[in-house]
Amino acid sequence: MTDEPQTPTAGLLEVGDADAARVRRAAFTRLLATAAPITAAMLATEVDLTDEQVEAALRRLAAAGAISRDESGEVVAAGGLAVTRAWHRLLLDGRQYWTWCAFDGIGIPAALELDAVLDTRCPTCGAGLRITITAGSLPAGIPVVGWLPGGPCANVQADFCPEANLFCTEAHLATWRQTAGDPPGTAATLRELAETGRQVWADLT
Ligand SMILES: [Zn+2]
């Protein structure tokens, strides 16, 4: 252990090897372009690896929660962006997606400088929260706040995303933190989430 402050999102989307990084980047780019599932064969063509190399990279990525595949093996999500139903809905540049966490729904449009509408829910009161993002810029002057979990993260979808939510107000975030047993992490404004997202998704854009 060190005394360095925990940066909850440092290395959030890092993967261990060059093949996996290329495969994940290609999957993210293609999901953005088509909003449809991707076969391993399509990825192999794009990244100039063999089918076996792509399959091995996809297995490593899936084990880390960095991609998701459907029952037929097609890639349906990468780097937080999903084309199958998930908790947070994201209209991104006119296409319908879902995201693994609310932070993805802010960080991806911020990093890509795209128009987006994020629909999510406050975990404390269940209220629907709609955030409209314009060319990657977040609205100011609304009381919504986010939470960036800070605990150990072996699998981003399992360990980070379930708690990376938006709350109506600081008071609703405080209520959730108390109820959840004061978990490690950081509160962040929408603009702070956007700034962090631009760093996290920099290598995918
Ligand atoms: Zn609330």
XYZ file of N, CA and C and ligand atoms in Angstrom:
616
model
N 0.848 -1.198 0.000
C 0.000 0.000 0.000
C 0.883 1.248 0.000
N 0.442 2.272 -0.706
C 1.131 3.548 -0.695
C 0.183 4.598 -0.143
N 0.760 5.789 0.102
C -0.077 6.876 0.601
C -0.621 7.735 -0.531
N -0.341 7.330 -1.771
C -0.823 8.150 -2.887
C -2.350 8.154 -2.899
N -2.921 9.307 -3.249
C -4.377 9.347 -3.311
C -4.901 8.403 -4.388
N -5.999 7.767 -4.091
C -6.618 6.859 -5.059
C -7.253 7.672 -6.175
N -6.918 7.348 -7.394
C -7.600 7.937 -8.534
C -8.535 6.868 -9.061
N -9.831 7.003 -8.822
C -10.729 5.878 -9.070
C -10.725 5.402 -10.514
N -10.478 6.303 -11.443
C -10.593 5.900 -12.846
C -9.253 5.633 -13.506
N -8.146 5.769 -12.772
C -6.843 5.524 -13.379
C -6.772 4.071 -13.849
N -6.488 3.887 -15.116
C -6.345 2.535 -15.640
C -7.650 1.794 -15.793
N -8.766 2.500 -15.726
C -10.064 1.839 -15.718
C -10.264 0.966 -16.948
N -9.851 1.478 -18.093
C -10.081 0.728 -19.333
C -8.788 0.166 -19.904
N -7.737 0.155 -19.102
C -6.489 -0.402 -19.614
C -6.598 -1.917 -19.736
N -5.983 -2.451 -20.765
C -5.912 -3.893 -20.913
C -4.448 -4.262 -21.049
N -4.127 -5.506 -20.739
C -2.745 -5.874 -20.510
C -1.849 -6.011 -21.722
N -2.385 -6.206 -22.906
C -1.492 -6.520 -24.018
C -1.937 -5.826 -25.292
N -1.016 -5.760 -26.251
C -1.252 -4.964 -27.459
C -2.372 -5.545 -28.327
N -2.430 -6.863 -28.461
C -3.495 -7.464 -29.272
C -4.864 -7.116 -28.703
N -4.996 -7.266 -27.382
C -6.287 -6.987 -26.751
C -6.650 -5.516 -26.902
N -5.666 -4.635 -26.769
C -5.940 -3.202 -26.903
C -6.432 -2.881 -28.311
N -5.800 -3.507 -29.331
C -6.220 -3.247 -30.722
C -7.618 -3.787 -30.976
N -7.893 -4.983 -30.459
C -9.203 -5.604 -30.684
C -10.292 -4.772 -30.007
N -10.020 -4.331 -28.776
C -11.040 -3.546 -28.088
C -11.285 -2.211 -28.782
N -10.210 -1.566 -29.229
C -10.358 -0.279 -29.921
C -11.177 -0.474 -31.200
N -10.867 -1.537 -31.960
C -11.610 -1.800 -33.199
C -13.075 -2.085 -32.907
N -13.342 -2.822 -31.829
C -14.730 -3.135 -31.475
C -15.482 -1.866 -31.096
N -14.862 -1.010 -30.298
C -15.499 0.240 -29.887
C -15.806 1.107 -31.110
N -14.825 1.233 -32.007
C -15.000 2.064 -33.203
C -16.130 1.533 -34.073
N -16.196 0.207 -34.208
C -17.226 -0.369 -35.068
C -18.613 -0.274 -34.428
N -18.692 -0.453 -33.117
C -19.982 -0.261 -32.434
C -20.475 1.173 -32.625
N -19.554 2.118 -32.571
C -19.917 3.512 -32.799
C -20.407 3.731 -34.225
N -19.799 3.048 -35.173
C -20.133 3.270 -36.585
C -21.442 2.610 -36.969
N -21.759 1.458 -36.365
C -22.883 0.658 -36.859
C -23.988 0.440 -35.830
N -23.687 0.610 -34.547
C -24.655 0.333 -33.471
C -25.232 -1.073 -33.592
N -24.409 -2.024 -34.029
C -24.866 -3.413 -34.215
C -23.774 -4.365 -33.733
N -24.155 -5.622 -33.368
C -23.146 -6.582 -32.907
C -22.071 -6.855 -33.962
N -20.905 -7.295 -33.480
C -19.732 -7.481 -34.338
C -19.243 -8.917 -34.203
N -18.955 -9.566 -35.319
C -18.393 -10.916 -35.239
C -16.881 -10.845 -35.036
N -16.326 -11.932 -34.490
C -14.873 -12.014 -34.319
C -14.173 -11.950 -35.671
N -14.807 -12.510 -36.704
C -14.190 -12.487 -38.043
C -14.052 -11.058 -38.565
N -15.073 -10.216 -38.323
C -14.984 -8.801 -38.736
C -13.805 -8.124 -38.050
N -13.647 -8.412 -36.753
C -12.562 -7.783 -35.996
C -11.208 -8.263 -36.500
N -11.117 -9.552 -36.826
C -9.846 -10.105 -37.315
C -9.412 -9.377 -38.586
N -10.367 -9.093 -39.475
C -10.049 -8.371 -40.710
C -9.561 -6.963 -40.392
N -10.229 -6.317 -39.446
C -9.899 -4.914 -39.170
C -8.548 -4.751 -38.493
N -8.183 -5.679 -37.615
C -6.940 -5.490 -36.859
C -5.786 -6.313 -37.421
N -6.048 -7.057 -38.501
C -4.988 -7.836 -39.144
C -4.343 -8.831 -38.182
N -5.196 -9.555 -37.464
C -4.751 -10.672 -36.630
C -5.472 -11.923 -37.121
N -4.980 -13.080 -36.717
C -5.677 -14.323 -37.076
C -6.952 -14.464 -36.243
N -7.863 -15.311 -36.722
C -9.087 -15.568 -35.960
C -8.747 -16.067 -34.551
N -7.706 -16.910 -34.464
C -7.327 -17.470 -33.158
C -6.800 -16.370 -32.228
N -6.009 -15.456 -32.779
C -5.482 -14.364 -31.959
C -6.611 -13.455 -31.475
N -7.566 -13.181 -32.361
C -8.700 -12.338 -31.971
C -9.530 -13.047 -30.907
N -9.775 -14.337 -31.100
C -10.572 -15.095 -30.127
C -9.896 -15.075 -28.749
N -8.570 -15.259 -28.731
C -7.845 -15.235 -27.448
C -7.930 -13.849 -26.806
N -7.796 -12.806 -27.630
C -7.883 -11.438 -27.095
C -9.287 -11.169 -26.559
N -10.310 -11.634 -27.275
C -11.692 -11.420 -26.816
C -11.939 -12.126 -25.485
N -11.351 -13.301 -25.323
C -11.529 -14.014 -24.043
C -10.906 -13.227 -22.890
N -9.699 -12.687 -23.139
C -9.040 -11.899 -22.089
C -9.846 -10.637 -21.773
N -10.337 -9.985 -22.816
C -11.116 -8.757 -22.618
C -12.414 -9.037 -21.865
N -13.062 -10.136 -22.223
C -14.324 -10.471 -21.553
C -14.082 -10.790 -20.081
N -12.966 -11.466 -19.790
C -12.654 -11.825 -18.398
C -12.426 -10.580 -17.543
N -11.937 -9.501 -18.173
C -11.699 -8.251 -17.451
C -12.925 -7.343 -17.464
N -14.001 -7.799 -18.112
C -15.198 -6.962 -18.196
C -15.064 -5.830 -19.203
N -14.055 -5.896 -20.083
C -13.798 -4.793 -21.015
C -14.646 -4.882 -22.276
N -15.189 -6.062 -22.558
C -16.162 -6.235 -23.637
C -17.253 -7.179 -23.122
N -18.366 -7.231 -23.869
C -19.394 -8.235 -23.625
C -19.727 -8.908 -24.944
N -20.047 -10.215 -24.880
C -20.446 -10.973 -26.071
C -21.817 -11.583 -25.812
N -22.570 -11.779 -26.895
C -23.858 -12.446 -26.732
C -23.667 -13.956 -26.842
N -24.778 -14.703 -26.809
C -24.660 -16.167 -26.771
C -24.050 -16.739 -28.047
N -24.133 -15.982 -29.154
C -23.515 -16.451 -30.397
C -22.051 -16.042 -30.506
N -21.545 -15.310 -29.505
C -20.138 -14.917 -29.514
C -19.889 -13.552 -30.125
N -20.943 -12.906 -30.638
C -20.734 -11.577 -31.218
C -20.506 -10.555 -30.109
N -19.658 -9.577 -30.421
C -19.352 -8.538 -29.448
C -20.491 -7.520 -29.452
N -21.100 -7.318 -28.287
C -22.243 -6.403 -28.182
C -21.925 -5.174 -27.328
N -20.747 -5.143 -26.728
C -20.350 -3.969 -25.950
C -18.833 -3.939 -25.835
N -18.294 -2.724 -25.851
C -16.848 -2.540 -25.664
C -16.613 -1.174 -25.062
N -15.690 -1.110 -24.108
C -15.340 0.175 -23.509
C -16.524 0.923 -22.939
N -17.526 0.204 -22.457
C -18.677 0.831 -21.813
C -19.859 1.083 -22.727
N -19.666 0.962 -24.042
C -20.721 1.254 -25.015
C -21.365 -0.057 -25.469
N -22.700 -0.176 -25.276
C -23.398 -1.436 -25.542
C -24.499 -1.238 -26.577
N -24.724 -2.257 -27.395
C -25.830 -2.220 -28.359
C -26.977 -3.125 -27.913
N -26.845 -3.703 -26.736
C -27.947 -4.457 -26.144
C -28.345 -3.765 -24.839
N -29.557 -4.047 -24.402
C -30.163 -3.312 -23.299
C -29.339 -3.426 -22.009
N -29.135 -2.286 -21.373
C -28.461 -2.235 -20.079
C -29.137 -1.146 -19.257
N -28.631 -0.885 -18.089
C -29.316 -0.024 -17.124
C -29.450 1.419 -17.602
N -28.406 1.948 -18.250
C -28.385 3.351 -18.645
C -28.545 3.441 -20.165
N -29.475 4.295 -20.607
C -29.737 4.403 -22.048
C -29.061 5.657 -22.581
N -28.409 5.523 -23.734
C -27.658 6.651 -24.298
C -28.015 6.810 -25.771
N -28.629 7.942 -26.087
C -28.815 8.317 -27.489
C -27.567 9.092 -27.880
N -26.751 8.506 -28.760
C -25.445 9.090 -29.071
C -25.379 9.402 -30.553
N -25.289 10.704 -30.872
C -25.211 11.125 -32.268
C -26.368 10.516 -33.074
N -27.533 10.447 -32.435
C -28.739 9.975 -33.124
C -28.939 8.468 -33.118
N -27.992 7.699 -32.552
C -28.144 6.233 -32.508
C -28.426 5.781 -31.078
N -29.179 4.687 -30.964
C -29.565 4.181 -29.650
C -28.536 3.193 -29.102
N -28.011 3.478 -27.924
C -27.081 2.589 -27.217
C -27.534 2.458 -25.765
N -26.817 1.621 -25.057
C -26.905 1.572 -23.602
C -25.472 1.631 -23.069
N -25.309 1.934 -21.785
C -23.959 1.956 -21.211
C -23.927 1.155 -19.919
N -22.711 0.717 -19.562
C -22.510 -0.101 -18.362
C -22.702 0.706 -17.094
N -22.305 1.987 -17.139
C -22.498 2.834 -15.956
C -22.838 4.238 -16.411
N -23.301 5.061 -15.474
C -23.646 6.437 -15.821
C -22.402 7.211 -16.248
N -21.257 6.864 -15.646
C -20.012 7.534 -16.027
C -19.700 7.309 -17.510
N -19.946 6.108 -18.032
C -19.762 5.861 -19.468
C -20.647 6.798 -20.288
N -21.874 6.973 -19.802
C -22.844 7.771 -20.550
C -22.488 9.249 -20.612
N -21.650 9.696 -19.693
C -21.126 11.068 -19.722
C -19.773 11.093 -20.447
N -18.896 10.149 -20.079
C -17.508 10.196 -20.556
C -17.358 9.931 -22.039
N -18.185 9.021 -22.573
C -18.034 8.692 -24.000
C -18.428 9.877 -24.892
N -19.621 10.466 -24.726
C -19.926 11.640 -25.562
C -18.973 12.806 -25.311
N -18.490 12.956 -24.064
C -17.538 14.048 -23.789
C -16.247 13.834 -24.570
N -15.738 12.590 -24.546
C -14.476 12.307 -25.229
C -14.623 12.420 -26.745
N -15.790 12.040 -27.257
C -16.015 12.056 -28.703
C -16.557 13.396 -29.191
N -16.868 14.301 -28.259
C -17.433 15.621 -28.582
C -18.704 15.502 -29.407
N -19.578 14.576 -28.984
C -20.824 14.314 -29.706
C -22.027 14.814 -28.906
N -23.135 14.998 -29.634
C -24.425 15.238 -28.977
C -24.921 13.917 -28.405
N -25.542 13.981 -27.237
C -26.059 12.756 -26.622
C -27.155 13.100 -25.624
N -27.997 12.109 -25.362
C -28.977 12.213 -24.271
C -28.837 10.946 -23.433
N -28.478 11.117 -22.167
C -28.329 9.988 -21.236
C -29.578 9.898 -20.372
N -30.186 8.721 -20.329
C -31.320 8.475 -19.433
C -30.898 7.445 -18.400
N -30.951 7.841 -17.126
C -30.544 6.958 -16.046
C -31.469 7.214 -14.859
N -31.183 6.574 -13.723
C -32.026 6.745 -12.540
C -31.183 6.984 -11.307
N -31.686 7.825 -10.430
C -31.049 8.047 -9.130
C -31.269 6.805 -8.275
N -30.189 6.168 -7.771
C -30.353 4.954 -6.961
C -31.083 5.197 -5.640
N -31.060 6.422 -5.151
C -31.667 6.703 -3.845
C -33.184 6.791 -3.929
N -33.693 7.539 -4.919
C -35.139 7.793 -4.966
C -35.791 7.196 -6.201
N -34.997 6.694 -7.154
C -35.571 6.077 -8.344
C -36.021 7.063 -9.411
N -35.801 8.347 -9.185
C -36.231 9.340 -10.177
C -35.433 9.186 -11.466
N -36.114 9.340 -12.593
C -35.424 9.354 -13.882
C -34.605 10.629 -14.018
N -33.387 10.484 -14.513
C -32.514 11.635 -14.742
C -32.154 11.659 -16.221
N -32.431 12.764 -16.870
C -32.073 12.907 -18.287
C -31.028 14.009 -18.407
N -29.867 13.657 -18.972
C -28.772 14.611 -19.136
C -28.556 14.827 -20.631
N -28.681 16.053 -21.068
C -28.488 16.386 -22.481
C -27.096 16.965 -22.669
N -26.346 16.358 -23.574
C -24.948 16.718 -23.809
C -24.854 17.277 -25.231
N -24.208 18.415 -25.360
C -24.147 19.092 -26.659
C -22.692 19.180 -27.105
N -22.383 18.481 -28.193
C -21.012 18.459 -28.709
C -20.007 18.160 -27.594
N -20.353 17.233 -26.745
C -19.457 16.807 -25.677
C -19.462 17.685 -24.448
N -20.262 18.770 -24.457
C -20.295 19.680 -23.299
C -21.481 19.368 -22.400
N -21.210 19.402 -21.091
C -22.234 19.072 -20.095
C -22.935 20.329 -19.638
N -24.214 20.219 -19.300
C -24.926 21.389 -18.791
C -24.389 21.810 -17.429
N -24.420 23.100 -17.171
C -24.046 23.635 -15.853
C -25.313 24.005 -15.103
N -25.175 24.193 -13.798
C -26.268 24.759 -13.033
C -27.390 23.798 -12.718
N -27.156 22.482 -12.853
C -28.163 21.526 -12.378
C -27.551 20.753 -11.211
N -28.388 20.314 -10.278
C -27.846 19.760 -9.024
C -27.395 18.303 -9.108
N -27.501 17.669 -10.278
C -27.121 16.258 -10.406
C -25.627 16.088 -10.117
N -25.291 15.058 -9.321
C -23.887 14.746 -9.054
C -23.632 13.265 -9.341
N -22.371 12.944 -9.616
C -21.981 11.565 -9.914
C -21.101 10.988 -8.832
N -20.943 9.662 -8.904
C -20.072 8.936 -7.972
C -19.116 8.071 -8.772
N -17.811 8.204 -8.462
C -16.789 7.366 -9.090
C -16.250 6.405 -8.037
N -16.612 5.120 -8.116
C -16.163 4.154 -7.105
C -14.637 4.060 -7.073
N -14.087 3.802 -5.893
C -12.639 3.812 -5.743
C -12.039 2.527 -5.219
N -12.815 1.468 -5.114
C -12.290 0.226 -4.567
C -11.495 -0.565 -5.596
N -11.046 -1.770 -5.229
C -10.310 -2.630 -6.167
C -11.182 -2.948 -7.386
N -10.530 -3.064 -8.555
C -11.288 -3.257 -9.790
C -10.613 -4.312 -10.661
N -11.017 -5.566 -10.507
C -10.497 -6.636 -11.370
C -11.351 -6.775 -12.619
N -12.620 -6.433 -12.507
C -13.549 -6.541 -13.634
C -14.404 -5.281 -13.615
N -14.223 -4.450 -14.641
C -14.833 -3.116 -14.596
C -16.358 -3.188 -14.509
N -16.953 -4.131 -15.224
C -18.418 -4.205 -15.198
C -18.938 -4.707 -13.851
N -18.175 -5.576 -13.204
C -18.621 -6.137 -11.925
C -18.238 -5.250 -10.746
N -17.048 -4.634 -10.821
C -16.495 -3.974 -9.636
C -16.682 -2.461 -9.641
N -16.750 -1.850 -10.801
C -16.823 -0.380 -10.881
C -18.235 0.083 -11.240
N -18.779 -0.500 -12.298
C -19.999 0.063 -12.887
C -21.228 0.075 -11.979
N -21.468 -0.963 -11.181
C -22.722 -0.958 -10.422
C -22.895 0.250 -9.511
N -21.779 0.848 -9.062
C -21.887 1.998 -8.160
C -21.588 3.328 -8.851
N -21.242 3.296 -10.142
C -20.887 4.535 -10.849
C -22.154 5.166 -11.414
N -22.897 5.811 -10.519
C -24.229 6.317 -10.858
C -24.299 7.825 -10.738
N -25.425 8.362 -11.207
C -25.771 9.766 -10.996
C -26.885 9.861 -9.958
N -26.857 10.931 -9.200
C -27.845 11.183 -8.148
C -28.475 12.551 -8.374
N -29.760 12.679 -8.007
C -30.491 13.952 -8.182
C -29.742 15.129 -7.584
N -29.252 14.883 -6.366
C -28.662 15.975 -5.568
C -27.542 15.399 -4.697
N -26.741 16.303 -4.134
C -25.716 15.868 -3.174
C -26.356 15.152 -1.988
N -27.544 15.580 -1.603
C -28.215 14.950 -0.451
C -28.560 13.493 -0.774
N -29.012 13.224 -2.003
C -29.338 11.835 -2.351
C -28.068 10.986 -2.472
N -26.978 11.588 -2.915
C -25.696 10.864 -2.909
C -25.282 10.541 -1.473
N -25.429 11.516 -0.580
C -25.042 11.303 0.826
C -25.879 10.184 1.455
N -27.167 10.153 1.121
C -28.042 9.096 1.650
C -27.578 7.726 1.167
N -27.260 7.648 -0.145
C -26.797 6.363 -0.694
C -25.485 5.927 -0.053
N -24.540 6.888 0.127
C -23.235 6.529 0.710
C -23.421 5.957 2.108
N -24.311 6.564 2.862
C -24.570 6.091 4.223
C -25.185 4.688 4.179
N -26.175 4.506 3.316
C -26.861 3.216 3.211
C -25.905 2.126 2.738
N -24.979 2.487 1.831
C -24.053 1.516 1.245
C -22.850 1.246 2.146
N -22.809 1.868 3.330
C -21.704 1.607 4.252
C -20.452 2.408 3.939
N -20.625 3.601 3.400
C -19.521 4.525 3.120
C -18.413 3.888 2.270
N -18.748 3.435 1.067
C -17.742 2.791 0.202
C -16.710 3.803 -0.292
N -15.489 3.330 -0.653
C -14.473 4.243 -1.181
C -14.901 4.793 -2.542
N -14.491 6.038 -2.827
C -14.836 6.647 -4.106
C -14.839 8.153 -3.984
N -15.256 8.801 -5.065
C -15.182 10.250 -5.161
C -16.473 10.792 -5.757
N -17.008 11.851 -5.165
C -18.131 12.566 -5.772
C -17.597 13.467 -6.874
N -18.389 13.642 -7.931
C -17.928 14.469 -9.052
C -19.114 15.178 -9.693
N -18.899 16.430 -10.083
C -19.922 17.137 -10.852
C -19.979 16.556 -12.266
N -21.025 16.913 -13.007
C -21.122 16.429 -14.386
C -19.905 16.863 -15.202
N -19.467 18.089 -14.988
C -18.314 18.574 -15.763
C -17.028 17.866 -15.357
N -16.918 17.521 -14.089
C -15.744 16.737 -13.653
C -15.796 15.326 -14.241
N -16.988 14.743 -14.302
C -17.119 13.421 -14.933
C -16.709 13.497 -16.401
N -17.119 14.564 -17.078
C -16.770 14.732 -18.491
C -15.262 14.848 -18.661
N -14.633 15.634 -17.793
C -13.180 15.827 -17.907
C -12.451 14.497 -17.663
N -12.880 13.756 -16.653
C -12.277 12.450 -16.388
C -12.527 11.504 -17.565
N -13.733 11.560 -18.122
C -14.068 10.707 -19.264
C -13.198 10.983 -20.476
N -12.878 12.243 -20.701
C -12.010 12.566 -21.844
C -10.658 11.889 -21.692
N -10.175 11.753 -20.441
C -8.896 11.061 -20.221
C -9.058 9.546 -20.363
N -10.127 9.004 -19.786
C -10.309 7.543 -19.788
C -10.496 7.026 -21.221
N -11.268 7.750 -22.045
C -11.573 7.259 -23.397
C -10.617 7.795 -24.457
N -9.558 8.513 -24.020
C -8.664 9.149 -25.001
C -8.090 8.129 -25.983
N -7.752 6.946 -25.520
C -7.097 5.977 -26.415
C -8.109 5.162 -27.230
N -9.390 5.422 -27.053
C -10.395 4.720 -27.873
C -10.989 5.640 -28.931
N -10.572 6.892 -28.929
C -11.203 7.845 -29.857
C -10.187 8.354 -30.876
Zn -32.797 10.995 -6.126
